[in-house]
């Protein structure tokens, strides 16, 4: 976003203020506060802005959290479309970024919220569905090209690829599995069962 993006009449928006507000959400979550307990007032105070500044950008806390989770995930990766394997590896590698440690703490703090709050579950699903859809399209393309089985359960395959990747990247679930080449090994293991 440009530093002075206009969203309509009035003062130009500052990308720095937007970032400060989103960073405040990350800081409050990674400090262990529950999403339900975090107020717009607390976010504004942490960001050093007024409550009205937050509301000019987001109509409510849910919209702000959707944007915060979406920004945490980064921009949507674009598969090259040459090979299902290469595209899946690229998508899994894109889930790991330089700020994974902080984002891992934020996500870990969100997990209990996703279990107990239907609202936060909706927020998280809304934020990750576009990413899930990119992988879904790669799998559908693989079925159509004959690279993958015609009877492939696409949704289950999404889970089989994403679940271990999230567990390993965020929680280091199994320290005996090296990070180097993990995405390639995971995709190859799943492909053995789903390839045509």
mmCIF file of C-alpha atoms in Angstrom:
data_model
loop_
_atom_site.group_PDB
_atom_site.id
_atom_site.type_symbol
_atom_site.label_atom_id
_atom_site.label_comp_id
_atom_site.label_asym_id
_atom_site.label_seq_id
_atom_site.Cartn_x
_atom_site.Cartn_y
_atom_site.Cartn_z
ATOM 1 C CA UNK A 1 0.000 0.000 0.000
ATOM 2 C CA UNK A 2 1.333 3.433 -0.864
ATOM 3 C CA UNK A 3 2.113 5.639 2.120
ATOM 4 C CA UNK A 4 -0.647 8.071 1.183
ATOM 5 C CA UNK A 5 -3.441 5.847 -0.090
ATOM 6 C CA UNK A 6 -6.829 7.488 -0.355
ATOM 7 C CA UNK A 7 -9.814 5.352 0.573
ATOM 8 C CA UNK A 8 -12.320 8.091 -0.212
ATOM 9 C CA UNK A 9 -12.773 11.766 0.603
ATOM 10 C CA UNK A 10 -10.909 13.177 3.573
ATOM 11 C CA UNK A 11 -7.405 12.761 4.886
ATOM 12 C CA UNK A 12 -5.046 10.394 3.092
ATOM 13 C CA UNK A 13 -4.361 7.121 4.886
ATOM 14 C CA UNK A 14 -0.917 6.405 6.187
ATOM 15 C CA UNK A 15 0.457 2.921 5.616
ATOM 16 C CA UNK A 16 2.675 3.426 8.678
ATOM 17 C CA UNK A 17 -0.401 3.910 10.871
ATOM 18 C CA UNK A 18 -2.058 0.829 9.353
ATOM 19 C CA UNK A 19 1.083 -1.207 10.091
ATOM 20 C CA UNK A 20 1.301 0.135 13.655
ATOM 21 C CA UNK A 21 -2.293 -0.935 14.307
ATOM 22 C CA UNK A 22 -1.753 -4.419 12.887
ATOM 23 C CA UNK A 23 1.539 -4.770 14.805
ATOM 24 C CA UNK A 24 -0.338 -3.824 17.966
ATOM 25 C CA UNK A 25 -2.722 -6.736 17.329
ATOM 26 C CA UNK A 26 0.266 -9.095 16.902
ATOM 27 C CA UNK A 27 1.952 -7.772 20.055
ATOM 28 C CA UNK A 28 -1.175 -8.137 22.189
ATOM 29 C CA UNK A 29 -1.860 -11.650 20.922
ATOM 30 C CA UNK A 30 1.730 -12.848 21.257
ATOM 31 C CA UNK A 31 1.784 -11.454 24.813
ATOM 32 C CA UNK A 32 -0.908 -14.014 25.597
ATOM 33 C CA UNK A 33 -4.056 -11.901 25.584
ATOM 34 C CA UNK A 34 -7.108 -13.654 24.207
ATOM 35 C CA UNK A 35 -8.659 -12.279 21.055
ATOM 36 C CA UNK A 36 -11.974 -11.804 22.849
ATOM 37 C CA UNK A 37 -10.288 -9.809 25.626
ATOM 38 C CA UNK A 38 -8.457 -7.464 23.255
ATOM 39 C CA UNK A 39 -10.438 -4.282 22.707
ATOM 40 C CA UNK A 40 -10.187 -1.664 19.994
ATOM 41 C CA UNK A 41 -9.197 0.741 22.789
ATOM 42 C CA UNK A 42 -6.259 -1.493 23.775
ATOM 43 C CA UNK A 43 -5.177 -1.865 20.144
ATOM 44 C CA UNK A 44 -5.337 1.904 19.612
ATOM 45 C CA UNK A 45 -3.371 2.594 22.793
ATOM 46 C CA UNK A 46 -0.686 0.038 21.864
ATOM 47 C CA UNK A 47 -0.434 1.526 18.350
ATOM 48 C CA UNK A 48 -0.284 5.077 19.698
ATOM 49 C CA UNK A 49 -3.369 6.222 17.794
ATOM 50 C CA UNK A 50 -6.912 7.207 18.676
ATOM 51 C CA UNK A 51 -9.780 4.743 18.641
ATOM 52 C CA UNK A 52 -11.399 6.718 15.806
ATOM 53 C CA UNK A 53 -8.272 6.147 13.688
ATOM 54 C CA UNK A 54 -8.772 2.387 13.988
ATOM 55 C CA UNK A 55 -12.487 2.631 13.166
ATOM 56 C CA UNK A 56 -11.774 4.760 10.086
ATOM 57 C CA UNK A 57 -9.782 1.828 8.718
ATOM 58 C CA UNK A 58 -11.779 -1.172 9.990
ATOM 59 C CA UNK A 59 -15.503 -1.220 10.823
ATOM 60 C CA UNK A 60 -15.015 -3.666 13.701
ATOM 61 C CA UNK A 61 -12.522 -5.903 15.474
ATOM 62 C CA UNK A 62 -13.381 -8.919 13.302
ATOM 63 C CA UNK A 63 -12.458 -7.055 10.095
ATOM 64 C CA UNK A 64 -9.195 -5.877 11.683
ATOM 65 C CA UNK A 65 -8.304 -9.413 12.780
ATOM 66 C CA UNK A 66 -9.078 -10.799 9.302
ATOM 67 C CA UNK A 67 -6.688 -8.253 7.792
ATOM 68 C CA UNK A 68 -4.073 -8.916 10.498
ATOM 69 C CA UNK A 69 -4.098 -12.672 9.873
ATOM 70 C CA UNK A 70 -4.094 -12.120 6.100
ATOM 71 C CA UNK A 71 -1.128 -9.727 6.343
ATOM 72 C CA UNK A 72 0.671 -12.178 8.610
ATOM 73 C CA UNK A 73 0.381 -14.799 5.897
ATOM 74 C CA UNK A 74 1.785 -12.411 3.255
ATOM 75 C CA UNK A 75 0.727 -12.003 -0.347
ATOM 76 C CA UNK A 76 -0.857 -14.899 -2.175
ATOM 77 C CA UNK A 77 1.747 -17.000 -3.991
ATOM 78 C CA UNK A 78 1.249 -17.515 -7.709
ATOM 79 C CA UNK A 79 1.873 -21.056 -8.975
ATOM 80 C CA UNK A 80 3.740 -21.282 -12.288
ATOM 81 C CA UNK A 81 1.445 -23.997 -13.610
ATOM 82 C CA UNK A 82 4.169 -26.179 -15.114
ATOM 83 C CA UNK A 83 4.168 -29.038 -12.602
ATOM 84 C CA UNK A 84 1.801 -29.944 -9.777
ATOM 85 C CA UNK A 85 4.762 -31.088 -7.675
ATOM 86 C CA UNK A 86 6.722 -27.868 -8.166
ATOM 87 C CA UNK A 87 3.661 -25.730 -7.454
ATOM 88 C CA UNK A 88 2.825 -27.641 -4.263
ATOM 89 C CA UNK A 89 6.425 -27.369 -3.039
ATOM 90 C CA UNK A 90 6.408 -23.626 -3.752
ATOM 91 C CA UNK A 91 3.097 -23.175 -1.889
ATOM 92 C CA UNK A 92 4.338 -25.045 1.172
ATOM 93 C CA UNK A 93 7.616 -23.114 1.179
ATOM 94 C CA UNK A 94 5.639 -19.857 0.972
ATOM 95 C CA UNK A 95 4.041 -20.721 4.337
ATOM 96 C CA UNK A 96 7.443 -20.175 5.945
ATOM 97 C CA UNK A 97 8.698 -16.605 6.084
ATOM 98 C CA UNK A 98 11.239 -14.484 7.911
ATOM 99 C CA UNK A 99 8.815 -13.495 10.639
ATOM 100 C CA UNK A 100 7.592 -17.060 11.284
ATOM 101 C CA UNK A 101 8.784 -17.028 14.900
ATOM 102 C CA UNK A 102 6.642 -14.035 15.880
ATOM 103 C CA UNK A 103 3.751 -15.182 13.709
ATOM 104 C CA UNK A 104 4.044 -18.661 15.197
ATOM 105 C CA UNK A 105 3.533 -17.158 18.672
ATOM 106 C CA UNK A 106 0.560 -15.155 17.406
ATOM 107 C CA UNK A 107 -0.962 -18.222 15.758
ATOM 108 C CA UNK A 108 -0.330 -20.306 18.882
ATOM 109 C CA UNK A 109 -2.242 -17.695 20.902
ATOM 110 C CA UNK A 110 -5.053 -17.775 18.341
ATOM 111 C CA UNK A 111 -5.472 -21.570 18.435
ATOM 112 C CA UNK A 112 -7.431 -21.701 21.727
ATOM 113 C CA UNK A 113 -9.561 -18.827 20.418
ATOM 114 C CA UNK A 114 -10.394 -20.789 17.280
ATOM 115 C CA UNK A 115 -11.630 -23.661 19.432
ATOM 116 C CA UNK A 116 -13.811 -21.637 21.790
ATOM 117 C CA UNK A 117 -14.927 -18.707 19.638
ATOM 118 C CA UNK A 118 -17.062 -19.234 16.545
ATOM 119 C CA UNK A 119 -16.323 -15.621 15.585
ATOM 120 C CA UNK A 120 -12.559 -16.110 15.665
ATOM 121 C CA UNK A 121 -12.922 -19.380 13.779
ATOM 122 C CA UNK A 122 -14.785 -17.468 11.049
ATOM 123 C CA UNK A 123 -12.081 -14.773 11.070
ATOM 124 C CA UNK A 124 -9.300 -17.317 10.635
ATOM 125 C CA UNK A 125 -11.146 -19.258 7.949
ATOM 126 C CA UNK A 126 -11.862 -16.048 6.014
ATOM 127 C CA UNK A 127 -8.166 -15.140 6.158
ATOM 128 C CA UNK A 128 -6.796 -18.519 5.039
ATOM 129 C CA UNK A 129 -9.440 -19.560 2.507
ATOM 130 C CA UNK A 130 -7.842 -17.596 -0.380
ATOM 131 C CA UNK A 131 -4.534 -19.437 0.245
ATOM 132 C CA UNK A 132 -6.325 -22.751 0.510
ATOM 133 C CA UNK A 133 -8.065 -21.981 -2.770
ATOM 134 C CA UNK A 134 -4.737 -21.458 -4.570
ATOM 135 C CA UNK A 135 -3.632 -24.961 -3.525
ATOM 136 C CA UNK A 136 -7.090 -26.325 -4.379
ATOM 137 C CA UNK A 137 -6.706 -24.949 -7.928
ATOM 138 C CA UNK A 138 -3.292 -26.615 -8.295
ATOM 139 C CA UNK A 139 -4.796 -29.960 -7.273
ATOM 140 C CA UNK A 140 -7.792 -29.518 -9.591
ATOM 141 C CA UNK A 141 -5.435 -28.686 -12.443
ATOM 142 C CA UNK A 142 -3.488 -31.855 -11.651
ATOM 143 C CA UNK A 143 -6.652 -33.943 -11.860
ATOM 144 C CA UNK A 144 -7.598 -32.347 -15.194
ATOM 145 C CA UNK A 145 -4.095 -32.839 -16.651
ATOM 146 C CA UNK A 146 -3.973 -36.471 -15.528
ATOM 147 C CA UNK A 147 -1.045 -35.909 -13.122
ATOM 148 C CA UNK A 148 -3.288 -36.760 -10.158
ATOM 149 C CA UNK A 149 -5.902 -39.439 -9.581
ATOM 150 C CA UNK A 150 -9.362 -38.694 -10.988
ATOM 151 C CA UNK A 151 -10.992 -39.762 -7.690
ATOM 152 C CA UNK A 152 -8.757 -37.527 -5.559
ATOM 153 C CA UNK A 153 -10.341 -36.094 -2.412
ATOM 154 C CA UNK A 154 -9.089 -32.528 -2.867
ATOM 155 C CA UNK A 155 -10.113 -31.247 0.568
ATOM 156 C CA UNK A 156 -8.479 -34.140 2.412
ATOM 157 C CA UNK A 157 -5.326 -33.687 0.320
ATOM 158 C CA UNK A 158 -5.235 -29.987 1.275
ATOM 159 C CA UNK A 159 -5.290 -31.071 4.903
ATOM 160 C CA UNK A 160 -2.623 -33.750 4.394
ATOM 161 C CA UNK A 161 -0.283 -31.168 2.876
ATOM 162 C CA UNK A 162 -1.007 -28.171 5.094
ATOM 163 C CA UNK A 163 -1.350 -29.841 8.499
ATOM 164 C CA UNK A 164 2.145 -31.332 8.772
ATOM 165 C CA UNK A 165 3.673 -28.211 7.247
ATOM 166 C CA UNK A 166 2.009 -25.959 9.838
ATOM 167 C CA UNK A 167 2.856 -28.310 12.719
ATOM 168 C CA UNK A 168 6.503 -28.545 11.712
ATOM 169 C CA UNK A 169 7.025 -24.866 10.842
ATOM 170 C CA UNK A 170 5.182 -23.448 13.824
ATOM 171 C CA UNK A 171 5.650 -26.023 16.570
ATOM 172 C CA UNK A 172 8.740 -27.948 15.418
ATOM 173 C CA UNK A 173 6.481 -30.954 16.082
ATOM 174 C CA UNK A 174 9.157 -33.524 15.351
ATOM 175 C CA UNK A 175 12.701 -32.200 15.881
ATOM 176 C CA UNK A 176 14.069 -35.351 14.208
ATOM 177 C CA UNK A 177 12.699 -34.186 10.840
ATOM 178 C CA UNK A 178 15.122 -31.685 9.272
ATOM 179 C CA UNK A 179 13.789 -28.358 7.993
ATOM 180 C CA UNK A 180 16.010 -28.529 4.924
ATOM 181 C CA UNK A 181 14.023 -30.039 2.061
ATOM 182 C CA UNK A 182 10.946 -30.598 4.246
ATOM 183 C CA UNK A 183 8.443 -29.219 1.717
ATOM 184 C CA UNK A 184 9.843 -31.403 -1.065
ATOM 185 C CA UNK A 185 9.798 -34.542 1.109
ATOM 186 C CA UNK A 186 6.255 -33.884 2.292
ATOM 187 C CA UNK A 187 4.938 -33.286 -1.233
ATOM 188 C CA UNK A 188 6.706 -36.382 -2.542
ATOM 189 C CA UNK A 189 5.265 -38.510 0.278
ATOM 190 C CA UNK A 190 1.728 -37.308 -0.427
ATOM 191 C CA UNK A 191 2.175 -37.608 -4.208
ATOM 192 C CA UNK A 192 2.946 -41.295 -3.814
ATOM 193 C CA UNK A 193 -0.669 -41.755 -2.753
ATOM 194 C CA UNK A 194 -2.417 -39.216 -4.999
ATOM 195 C CA UNK A 195 -0.520 -39.443 -8.290
ATOM 196 C CA UNK A 196 -2.352 -40.937 -11.261
#
